[in-house]
Amino acid sequence: MPYRPTLEFLLYDWLHVEQLSGRPRFADHSRETFDAVLDTCERIAREKYAPFNRTVDIEEPRFDGEKVILPQATHDAHEAYAASGMLSAAQDYEIGGMQLPYTVEAAANSFFAMASVSIGSGMLTVGNANLLLKHGTALQRQVFALNEFSGRWSGTMALSEPQAGSSLSDIATRAVPDGDDFASDPLGPRYRLTGNKMWISAGEHELAENIVHLVLAKIPGPDGKLIPGTKGISLFIVPKKLVNAEGELTGERNDIALAGLNHKLGWRGTTNTLLNFGEGRYPVRGQPGAIGYLVGRPHEGLRCMFHMMNEARIGVGTAAVMLGMAGYEASLEYARNRPQGRPVGQKSADGASAVGKDPAQPQVRIIEHTDVRRMLLAQKSLCEGGLALELYCARLVDEQHTGEPQAADDARLLLEVLTPIAKSWPSEWCLEANSLAIQVHGGYGYTRDFPVEQYWRDNRLNMIHEGTHGIQAADLLGRKVLMEGGKGLALLAQRVQATIARAQDHPPLAEHAQALGDAMQQVHAATQAAWSTGNPAEALANAVPYMQAFGHAVVAWLWLDVAAAVLAAGGDDPASQGRLYAARYFFRYELPKIGAWLQVAASRDPTCAQMPEAAF
């Protein structure tokens, strides 16, 4: 089944996104305009991205001593994407946007992730600009955000440091006021930054006229020392090239130097950098120190940055889904065309033994072998379930921004609970789908003659991108299911029960509805048991298995909801049958796994915590 019909079913027959056109913000839109956006993005992805996916994997970014060199295909793809208007698709008409629902924007961008995830489609630029719209001053929005939405400039987020990794409380980049008049700069309070930032995607390139870095740094206290912990972190706009209040380049480069390019397992078409801020290689006005402009108030940088990080987490989850989908489509095509082996014969007349394979018979296509069908159905179930998860979260974003007050607040709470799942679940299980795609190809799967090994390599990064599994799990069990007195978890349970009630109108789904109800009871009981001692170290020791189970329960819920929509529509075509079989697979092969995961979480099993270091 090609991807587009699957996407359209989820958008229109399941989520009913065309109903959003009844809201004032989206009143100019209809299914016709939504389809036009999907058509445009699908075409650009097909013409400018997909043919060059292997090219950008082989021709990695390189530094010639002055600038980073990328393949021409990357420049052409970036130009086509910027010209499409997708960088500002969800923004107001007044600033050049389309006022497109985020659900449709996310769906349209999925074509690019599937075609070539490492060429990129501006996820960080859009997230950067959205953060400035929310937290920046009027002039910061005008000068920086609007130039990013237009594609004239690009954006990054610079959090991690070589010595700190994901532990942002340990960052050491410092920001000090730049002169006595620092507070009066029209672009915001002006500081000089010094420090190093690691793993900065798109941190150096020539794709755009300028690069706008959003940098986390600490402002020293009165004693000159950095404030310990995350409370001392502030956020700064640090452009690669300095600009004036009219958004014009001044001709002076900021004191930001490329210290090195990181050559990674996957996403090889994206520059990934170590950047030195303020080392004096490019002195500004005769002094070392990168010029940065404060965003928001001092010491509130992490709160601002989470606005961008949450968007990026949904984006990473979507990228993981689409890499899984790409592998699924490739392995499905291979299985339908590769002849190999013969089917197991029928039992003998007395039923006592199986007749061996008849070598005189012609070979069959490998899709006729049951185990290959298992691997294909597993990929379909995992990837389409992940796609439903990401689109559902995108639909919650639209509800949060345009729904009635109570519905908007409910959407906010559900997003708080589901965002760790939206990032982590596809990163693990659509990676597993990529592994199965390689397996379907047999020995050819791990050669570069076929694309599936690249899809696996690209996807392996997503378990680390934007917060590791352990970080997401600690956030889920340590914060999200407890926040506001557990209100978000209770609201999720209500949504699940509503789906179970709808599914009970369809006898073929009764078994699945019962299994989902049992699973949610197990999740609830494990949540309570994990926290029964009130000791965070005990509760969180098995947070990752808990998150795995929680994610499986959520995806099972969404599969049940999708299956109910299929049956309500009365579909009996192959696509509808495929969705029902994929749902059945998930409930019979995947959901039963949660028992073991929840057992160690509920019992606060200390095996891993108690293992002596010397015994490893």
Coordinates of C-alpha atoms in Angstrom, one line a residue, residues 49 96 106 156 175 332 350 362 458 460 473 504 513 595:
Y49 CA 15.0 14.8 -2.1
G96 CA 3.6 35.5 5.1
A106 CA 3.3 17.8 10.0
T156 CA 19.7 26.1 15.3
A175 CA 27.5 35.4 29.1
L332 CA 7.6 -5.0 0.7
D350 CA -2.2 -40.2 7.3
P362 CA 9.4 -23.3 -9.3
D458 CA 19.7 7.1 9.9
R460 CA 19.5 4.8 15.0
A473 CA 11.4 7.9 30.6
Q504 CA -17.6 -2.6 21.6
A513 CA -11.1 -3.7 23.5
G595 CA 3.5 -7.5 31.5

